[in-house]
CSV table of N, CA and C in Angstrom, one decimal:
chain,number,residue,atom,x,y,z
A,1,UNK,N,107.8,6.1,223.4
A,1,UNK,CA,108.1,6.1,222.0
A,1,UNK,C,109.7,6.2,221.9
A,2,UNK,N,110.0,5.2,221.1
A,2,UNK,CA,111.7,5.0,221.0
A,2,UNK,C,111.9,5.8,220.0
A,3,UNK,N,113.9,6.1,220.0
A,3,UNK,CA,114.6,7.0,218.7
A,3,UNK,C,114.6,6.3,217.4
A,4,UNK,N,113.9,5.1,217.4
A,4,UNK,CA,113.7,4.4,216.5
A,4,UNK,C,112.6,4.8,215.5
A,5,UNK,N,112.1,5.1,216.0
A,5,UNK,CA,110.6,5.4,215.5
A,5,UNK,C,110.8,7.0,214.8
A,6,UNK,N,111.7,7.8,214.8
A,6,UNK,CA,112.0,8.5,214.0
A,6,UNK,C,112.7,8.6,212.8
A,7,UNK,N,113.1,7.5,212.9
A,7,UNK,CA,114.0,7.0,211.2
A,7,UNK,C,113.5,7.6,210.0
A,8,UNK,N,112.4,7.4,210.4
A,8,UNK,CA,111.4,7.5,208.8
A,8,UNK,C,111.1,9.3,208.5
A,9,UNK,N,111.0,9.7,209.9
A,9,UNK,CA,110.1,10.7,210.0
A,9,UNK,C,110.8,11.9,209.7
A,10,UNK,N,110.8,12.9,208.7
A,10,UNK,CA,111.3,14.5,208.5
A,10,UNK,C,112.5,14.8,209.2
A,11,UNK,N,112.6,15.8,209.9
A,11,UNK,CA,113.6,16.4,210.3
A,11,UNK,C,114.9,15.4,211.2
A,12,UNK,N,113.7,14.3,211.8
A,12,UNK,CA,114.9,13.3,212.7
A,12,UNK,C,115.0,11.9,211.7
A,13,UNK,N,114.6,12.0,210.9
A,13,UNK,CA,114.9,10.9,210.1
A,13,UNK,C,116.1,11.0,209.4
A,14,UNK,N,116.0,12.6,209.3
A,14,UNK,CA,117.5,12.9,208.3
A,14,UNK,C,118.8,13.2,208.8
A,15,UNK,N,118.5,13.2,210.3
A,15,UNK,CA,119.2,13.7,211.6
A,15,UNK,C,119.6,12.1,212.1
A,16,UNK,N,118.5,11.1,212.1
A,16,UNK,CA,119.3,10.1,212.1
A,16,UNK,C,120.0,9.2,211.1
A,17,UNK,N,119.6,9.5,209.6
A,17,UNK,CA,120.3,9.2,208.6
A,17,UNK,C,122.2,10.2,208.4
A,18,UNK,N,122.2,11.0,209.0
A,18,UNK,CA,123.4,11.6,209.1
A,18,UNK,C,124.2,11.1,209.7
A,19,UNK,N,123.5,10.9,210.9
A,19,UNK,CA,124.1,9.9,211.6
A,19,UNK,C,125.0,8.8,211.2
A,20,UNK,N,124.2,8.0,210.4
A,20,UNK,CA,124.6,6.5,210.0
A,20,UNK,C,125.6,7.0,208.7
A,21,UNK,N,125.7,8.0,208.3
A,21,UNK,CA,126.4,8.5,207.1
A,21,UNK,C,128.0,9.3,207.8
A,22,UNK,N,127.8,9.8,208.6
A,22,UNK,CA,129.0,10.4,209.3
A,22,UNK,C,129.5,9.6,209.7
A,23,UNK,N,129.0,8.7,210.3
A,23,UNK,CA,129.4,7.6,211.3
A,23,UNK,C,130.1,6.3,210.6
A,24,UNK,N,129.9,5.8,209.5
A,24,UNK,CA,129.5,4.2,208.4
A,24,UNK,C,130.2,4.8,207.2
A,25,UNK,N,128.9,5.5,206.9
A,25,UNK,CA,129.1,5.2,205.2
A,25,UNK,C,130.0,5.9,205.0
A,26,UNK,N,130.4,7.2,204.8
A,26,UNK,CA,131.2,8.6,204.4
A,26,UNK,C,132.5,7.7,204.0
A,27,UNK,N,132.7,6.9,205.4
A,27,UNK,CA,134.1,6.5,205.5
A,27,UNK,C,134.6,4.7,204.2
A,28,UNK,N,133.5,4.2,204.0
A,28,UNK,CA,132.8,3.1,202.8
A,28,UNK,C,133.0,3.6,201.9
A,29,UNK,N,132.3,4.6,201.6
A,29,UNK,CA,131.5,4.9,200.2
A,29,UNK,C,133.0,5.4,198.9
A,30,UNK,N,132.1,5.6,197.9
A,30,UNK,CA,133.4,5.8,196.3
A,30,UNK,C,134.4,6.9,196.9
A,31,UNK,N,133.7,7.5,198.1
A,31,UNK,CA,135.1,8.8,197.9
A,31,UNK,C,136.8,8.1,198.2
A,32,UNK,N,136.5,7.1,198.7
A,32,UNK,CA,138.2,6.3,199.2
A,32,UNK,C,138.4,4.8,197.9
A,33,UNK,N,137.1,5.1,196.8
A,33,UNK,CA,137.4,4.1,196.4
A,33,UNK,C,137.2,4.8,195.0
A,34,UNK,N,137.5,5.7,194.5
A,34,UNK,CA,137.2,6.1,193.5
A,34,UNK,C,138.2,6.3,192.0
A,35,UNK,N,137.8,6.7,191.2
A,35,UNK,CA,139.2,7.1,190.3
A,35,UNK,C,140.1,7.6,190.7
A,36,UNK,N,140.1,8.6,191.7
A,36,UNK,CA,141.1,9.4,192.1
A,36,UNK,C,142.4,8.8,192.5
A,37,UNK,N,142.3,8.1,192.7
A,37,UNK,CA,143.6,6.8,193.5
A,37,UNK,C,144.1,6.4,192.1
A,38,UNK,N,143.1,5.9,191.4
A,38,UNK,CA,143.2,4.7,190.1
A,38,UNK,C,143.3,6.1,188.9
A,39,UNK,N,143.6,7.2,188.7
A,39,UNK,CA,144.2,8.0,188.1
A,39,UNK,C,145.2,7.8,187.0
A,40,UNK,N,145.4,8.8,186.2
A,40,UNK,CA,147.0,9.3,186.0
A,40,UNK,C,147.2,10.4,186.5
A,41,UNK,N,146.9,10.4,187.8
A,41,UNK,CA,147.4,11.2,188.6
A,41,UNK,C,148.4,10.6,189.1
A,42,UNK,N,149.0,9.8,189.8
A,42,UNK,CA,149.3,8.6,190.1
A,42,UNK,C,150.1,7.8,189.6
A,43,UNK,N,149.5,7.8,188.1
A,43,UNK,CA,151.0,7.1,186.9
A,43,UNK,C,152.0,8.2,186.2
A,44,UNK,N,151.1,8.9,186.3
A,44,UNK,CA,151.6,9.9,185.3
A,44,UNK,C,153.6,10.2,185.6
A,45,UNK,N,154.0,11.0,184.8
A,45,UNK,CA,155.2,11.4,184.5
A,45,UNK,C,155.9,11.5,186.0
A,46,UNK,N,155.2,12.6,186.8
A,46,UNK,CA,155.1,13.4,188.1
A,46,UNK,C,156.2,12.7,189.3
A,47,UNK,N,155.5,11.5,189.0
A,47,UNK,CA,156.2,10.3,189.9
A,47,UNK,C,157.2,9.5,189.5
A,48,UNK,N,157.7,9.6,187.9
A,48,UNK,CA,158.3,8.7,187.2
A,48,UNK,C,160.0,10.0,187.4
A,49,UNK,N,159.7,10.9,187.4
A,49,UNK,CA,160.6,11.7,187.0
A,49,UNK,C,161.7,11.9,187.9
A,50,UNK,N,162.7,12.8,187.8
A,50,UNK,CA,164.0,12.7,188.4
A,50,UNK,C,163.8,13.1,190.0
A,51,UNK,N,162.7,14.1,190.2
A,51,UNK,CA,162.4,14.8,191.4
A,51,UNK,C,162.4,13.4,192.4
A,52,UNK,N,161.9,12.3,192.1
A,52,UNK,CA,162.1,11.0,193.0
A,52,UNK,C,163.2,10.3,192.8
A,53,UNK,N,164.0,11.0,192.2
A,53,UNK,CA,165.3,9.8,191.9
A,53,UNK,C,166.3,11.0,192.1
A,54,UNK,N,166.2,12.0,192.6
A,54,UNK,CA,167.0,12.7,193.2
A,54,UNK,C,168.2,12.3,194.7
A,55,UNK,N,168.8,13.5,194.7
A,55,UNK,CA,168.8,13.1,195.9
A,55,UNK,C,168.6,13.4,197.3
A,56,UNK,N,167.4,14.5,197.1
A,56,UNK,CA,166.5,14.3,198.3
A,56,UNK,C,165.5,13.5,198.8
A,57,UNK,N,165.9,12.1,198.2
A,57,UNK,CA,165.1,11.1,198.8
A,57,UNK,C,166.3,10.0,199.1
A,58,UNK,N,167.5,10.3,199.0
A,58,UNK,CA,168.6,9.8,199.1
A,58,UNK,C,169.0,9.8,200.4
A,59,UNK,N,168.7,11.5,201.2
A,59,UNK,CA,169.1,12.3,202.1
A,59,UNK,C,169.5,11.3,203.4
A,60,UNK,N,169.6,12.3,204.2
A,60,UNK,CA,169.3,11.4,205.6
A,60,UNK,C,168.0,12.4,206.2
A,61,UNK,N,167.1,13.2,205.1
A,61,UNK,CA,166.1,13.5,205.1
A,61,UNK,C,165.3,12.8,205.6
A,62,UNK,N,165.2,11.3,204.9
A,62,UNK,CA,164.7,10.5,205.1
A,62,UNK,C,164.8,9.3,206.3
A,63,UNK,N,166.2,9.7,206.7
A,63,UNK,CA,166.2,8.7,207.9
A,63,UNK,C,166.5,9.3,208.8
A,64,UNK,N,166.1,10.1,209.0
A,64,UNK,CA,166.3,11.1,210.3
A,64,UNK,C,164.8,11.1,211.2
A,65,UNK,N,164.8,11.5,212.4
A,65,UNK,CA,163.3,11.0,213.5
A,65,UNK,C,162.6,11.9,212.6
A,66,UNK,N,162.5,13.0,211.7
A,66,UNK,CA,160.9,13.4,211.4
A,66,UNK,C,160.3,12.0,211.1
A,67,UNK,N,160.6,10.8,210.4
A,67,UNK,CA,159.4,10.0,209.3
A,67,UNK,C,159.7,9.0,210.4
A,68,UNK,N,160.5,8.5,211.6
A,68,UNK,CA,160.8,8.0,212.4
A,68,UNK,C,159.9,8.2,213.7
A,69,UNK,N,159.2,9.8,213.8
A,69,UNK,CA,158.8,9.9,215.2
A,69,UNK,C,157.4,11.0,215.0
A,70,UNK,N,158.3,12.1,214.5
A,70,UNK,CA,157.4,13.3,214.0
A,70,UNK,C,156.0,13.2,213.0
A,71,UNK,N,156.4,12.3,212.2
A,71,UNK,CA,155.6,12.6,211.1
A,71,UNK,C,154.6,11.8,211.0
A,72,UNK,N,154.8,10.5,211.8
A,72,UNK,CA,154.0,9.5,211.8
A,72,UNK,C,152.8,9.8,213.1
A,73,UNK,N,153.6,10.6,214.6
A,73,UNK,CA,152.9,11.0,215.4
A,73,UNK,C,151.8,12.2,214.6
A,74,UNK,N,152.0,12.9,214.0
A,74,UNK,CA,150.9,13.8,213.7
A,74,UNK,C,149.8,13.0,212.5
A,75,UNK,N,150.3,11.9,211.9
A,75,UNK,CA,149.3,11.2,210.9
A,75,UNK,C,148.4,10.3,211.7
A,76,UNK,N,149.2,9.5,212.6
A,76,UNK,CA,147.9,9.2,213.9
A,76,UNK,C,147.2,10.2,214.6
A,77,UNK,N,147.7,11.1,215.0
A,77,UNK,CA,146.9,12.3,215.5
A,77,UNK,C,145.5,12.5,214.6
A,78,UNK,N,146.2,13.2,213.8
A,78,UNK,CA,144.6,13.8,212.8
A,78,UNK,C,144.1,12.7,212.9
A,79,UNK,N,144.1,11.3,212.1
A,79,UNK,CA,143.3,10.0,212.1
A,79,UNK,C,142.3,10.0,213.3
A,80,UNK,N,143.5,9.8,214.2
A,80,UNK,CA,142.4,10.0,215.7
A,80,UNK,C,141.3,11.1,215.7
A,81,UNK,N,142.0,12.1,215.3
A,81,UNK,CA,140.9,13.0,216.0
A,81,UNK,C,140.0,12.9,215.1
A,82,UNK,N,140.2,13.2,213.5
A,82,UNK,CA,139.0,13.2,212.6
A,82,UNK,C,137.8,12.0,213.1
A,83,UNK,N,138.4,10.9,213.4
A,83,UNK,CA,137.5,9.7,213.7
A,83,UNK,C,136.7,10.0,215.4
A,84,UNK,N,137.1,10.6,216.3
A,84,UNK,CA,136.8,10.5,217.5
A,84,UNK,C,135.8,12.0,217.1
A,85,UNK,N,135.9,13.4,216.1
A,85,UNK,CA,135.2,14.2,215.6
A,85,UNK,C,133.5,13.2,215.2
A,86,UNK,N,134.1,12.6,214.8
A,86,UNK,CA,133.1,11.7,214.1
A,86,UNK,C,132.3,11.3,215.1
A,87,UNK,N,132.7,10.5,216.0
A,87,UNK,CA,131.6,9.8,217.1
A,87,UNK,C,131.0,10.7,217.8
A,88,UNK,N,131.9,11.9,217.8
A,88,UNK,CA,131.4,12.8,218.8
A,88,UNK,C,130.0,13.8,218.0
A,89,UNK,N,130.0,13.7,216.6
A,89,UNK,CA,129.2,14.1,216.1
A,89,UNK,C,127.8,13.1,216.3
A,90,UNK,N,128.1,12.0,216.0
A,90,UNK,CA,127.3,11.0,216.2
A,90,UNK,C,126.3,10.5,217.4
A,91,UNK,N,127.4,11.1,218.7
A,91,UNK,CA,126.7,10.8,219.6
A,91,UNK,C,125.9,12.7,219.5
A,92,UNK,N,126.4,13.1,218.7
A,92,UNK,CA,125.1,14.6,219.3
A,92,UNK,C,123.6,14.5,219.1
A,93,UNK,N,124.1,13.6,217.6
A,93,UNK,CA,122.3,13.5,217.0
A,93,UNK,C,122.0,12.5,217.4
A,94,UNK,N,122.4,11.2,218.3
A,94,UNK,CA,121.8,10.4,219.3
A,94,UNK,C,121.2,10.9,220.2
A,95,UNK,N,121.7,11.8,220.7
A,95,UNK,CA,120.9,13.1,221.8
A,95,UNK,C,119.9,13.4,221.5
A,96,UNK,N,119.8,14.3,220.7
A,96,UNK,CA,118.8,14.8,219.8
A,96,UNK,C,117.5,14.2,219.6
A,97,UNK,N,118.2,12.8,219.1
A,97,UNK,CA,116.8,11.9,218.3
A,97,UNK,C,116.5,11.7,220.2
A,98,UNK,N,116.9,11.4,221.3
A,98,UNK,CA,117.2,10.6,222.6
A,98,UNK,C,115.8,11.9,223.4
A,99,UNK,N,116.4,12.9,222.9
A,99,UNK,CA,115.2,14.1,223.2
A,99,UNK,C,114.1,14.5,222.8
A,100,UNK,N,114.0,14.3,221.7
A,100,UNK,CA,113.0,14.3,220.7
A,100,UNK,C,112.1,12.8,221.1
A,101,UNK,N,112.5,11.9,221.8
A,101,UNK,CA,112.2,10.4,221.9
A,101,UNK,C,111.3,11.3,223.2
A,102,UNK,N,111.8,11.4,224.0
A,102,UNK,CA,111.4,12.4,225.4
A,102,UNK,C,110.5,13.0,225.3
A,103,UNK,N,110.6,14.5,225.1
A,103,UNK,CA,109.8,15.3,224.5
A,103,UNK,C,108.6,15.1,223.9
A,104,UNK,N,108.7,14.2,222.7
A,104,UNK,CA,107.6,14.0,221.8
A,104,UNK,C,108.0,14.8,220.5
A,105,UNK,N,107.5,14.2,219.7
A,105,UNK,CA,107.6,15.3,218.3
A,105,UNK,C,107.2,16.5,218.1
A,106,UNK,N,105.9,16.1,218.2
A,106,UNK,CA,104.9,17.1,218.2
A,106,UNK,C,105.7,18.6,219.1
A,107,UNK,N,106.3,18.4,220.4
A,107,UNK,CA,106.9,19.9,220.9
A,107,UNK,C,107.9,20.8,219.7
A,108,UNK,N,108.8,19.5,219.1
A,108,UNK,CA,110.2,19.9,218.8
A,108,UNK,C,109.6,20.4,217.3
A,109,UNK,N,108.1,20.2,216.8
A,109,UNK,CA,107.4,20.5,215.6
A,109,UNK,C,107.8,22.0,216.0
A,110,UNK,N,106.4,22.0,216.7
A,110,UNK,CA,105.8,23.3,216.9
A,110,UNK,C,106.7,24.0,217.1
A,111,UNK,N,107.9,24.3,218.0
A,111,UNK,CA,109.0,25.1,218.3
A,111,UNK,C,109.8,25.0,217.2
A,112,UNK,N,109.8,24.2,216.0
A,112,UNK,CA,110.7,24.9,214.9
A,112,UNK,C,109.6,25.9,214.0
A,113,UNK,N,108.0,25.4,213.7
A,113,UNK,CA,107.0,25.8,213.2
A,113,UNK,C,107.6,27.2,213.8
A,114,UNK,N,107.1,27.5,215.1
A,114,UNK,CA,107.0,28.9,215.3
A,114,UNK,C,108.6,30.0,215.3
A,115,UNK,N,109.5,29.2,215.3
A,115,UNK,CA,110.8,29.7,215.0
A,115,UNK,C,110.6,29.8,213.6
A,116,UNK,N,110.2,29.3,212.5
A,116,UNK,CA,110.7,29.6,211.4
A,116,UNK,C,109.3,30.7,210.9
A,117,UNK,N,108.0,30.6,211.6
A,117,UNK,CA,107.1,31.8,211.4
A,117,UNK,C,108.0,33.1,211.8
A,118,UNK,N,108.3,33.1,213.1
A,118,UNK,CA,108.9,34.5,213.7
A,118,UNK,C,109.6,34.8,212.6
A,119,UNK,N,110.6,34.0,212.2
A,119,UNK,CA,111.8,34.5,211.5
A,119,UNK,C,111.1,35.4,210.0
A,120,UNK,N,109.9,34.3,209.3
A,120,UNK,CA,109.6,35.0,208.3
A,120,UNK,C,108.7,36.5,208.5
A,121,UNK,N,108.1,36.4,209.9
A,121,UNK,CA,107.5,37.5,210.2
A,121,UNK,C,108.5,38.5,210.2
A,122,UNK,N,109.8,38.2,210.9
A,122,UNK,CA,110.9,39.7,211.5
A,122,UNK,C,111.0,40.1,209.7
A,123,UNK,N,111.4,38.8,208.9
A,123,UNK,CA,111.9,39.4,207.5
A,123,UNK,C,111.2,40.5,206.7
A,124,UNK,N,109.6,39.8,206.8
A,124,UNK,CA,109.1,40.7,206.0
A,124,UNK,C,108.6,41.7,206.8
A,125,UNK,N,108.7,42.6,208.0
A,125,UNK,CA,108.2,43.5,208.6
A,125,UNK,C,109.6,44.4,208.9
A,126,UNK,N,111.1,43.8,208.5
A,126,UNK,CA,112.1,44.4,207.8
A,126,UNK,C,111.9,45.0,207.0
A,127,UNK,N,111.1,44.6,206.2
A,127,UNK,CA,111.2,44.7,204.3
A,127,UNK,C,110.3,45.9,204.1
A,128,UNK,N,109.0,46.1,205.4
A,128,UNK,CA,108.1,47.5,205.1
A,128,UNK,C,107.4,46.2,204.6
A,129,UNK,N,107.2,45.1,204.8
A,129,UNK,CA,105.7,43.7,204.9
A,129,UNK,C,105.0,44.2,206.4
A,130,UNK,N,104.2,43.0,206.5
A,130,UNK,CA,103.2,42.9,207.5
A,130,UNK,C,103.4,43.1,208.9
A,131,UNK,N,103.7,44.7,210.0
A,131,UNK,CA,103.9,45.0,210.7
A,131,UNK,C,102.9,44.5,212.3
A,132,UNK,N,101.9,44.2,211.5
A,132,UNK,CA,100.7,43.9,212.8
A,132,UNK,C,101.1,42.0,213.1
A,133,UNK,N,102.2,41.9,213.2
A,133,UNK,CA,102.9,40.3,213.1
A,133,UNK,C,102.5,40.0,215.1
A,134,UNK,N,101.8,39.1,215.0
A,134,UNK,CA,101.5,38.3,216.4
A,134,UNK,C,102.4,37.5,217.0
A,135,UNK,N,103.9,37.4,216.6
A,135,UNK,CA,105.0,37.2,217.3
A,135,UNK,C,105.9,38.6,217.8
């Protein structure tokens, strides 16, 4: 049984739909194409005003190695890494689905089933609930 065949299915369907969302869309979708850009955030006064027509954009602030070496090296950095974050996320729930493909469902069921019984058994036998709990 292939990681294909979990697309559809509960817990790895949404595990491989994350996937394709961390991975694709996140980086597609309205959040980079939204009003936010297309604003008066943007037009507004903010940018029209003297603070840009000063003369700390006159400086040699500006032509000095920070925007020349410094500054541009740490805006590829994050880029990189946020994006290589990404694959690396991507390939975990390939794993996952890659194990669960292995495994079978039915194991990775039952071992959350009985993880999420225990858990509600410990809670309510915290609480002064059901102490005679068979986990």
């Amino acid at each position: 049984m292939g990681a294909a065949s979990f697309r559809g299915a509960g817990f790895f369907g949404a595990a491989f739909r994350a996937t394709g969302f961390f991975a694709t869309t996140f980086f597609a979708t309205c959040l980079f194409a939204t009003d936010f850009f297309a604003t008066d955030f943007f037009a507004t006064d903010f940018f029209a005003t003297d603070f840009f027509a000063t003369d700390f954009f006159a400086t040699d602030f500006f032509a000095t190695d920070f925007l020349a070496a410094a500054f541009f090296a740490v805006v590829f950095f994050a880029t990189g890494f946020f994006f290589a974050a990404t694959l690396l996320l991507a390939a975990f729930f390939a794993a996952v689905l890659r194990a669960a493909a292995f495994f079978g469902a039915g194991f990775f069921a039952a071992a959350l089933r009985r993880g999420l019984l225990a858990a509600v058994a410990m809670t309510s036998s915290c609480a002064g609930g059901n102490r005679s709990s068979r986990f």
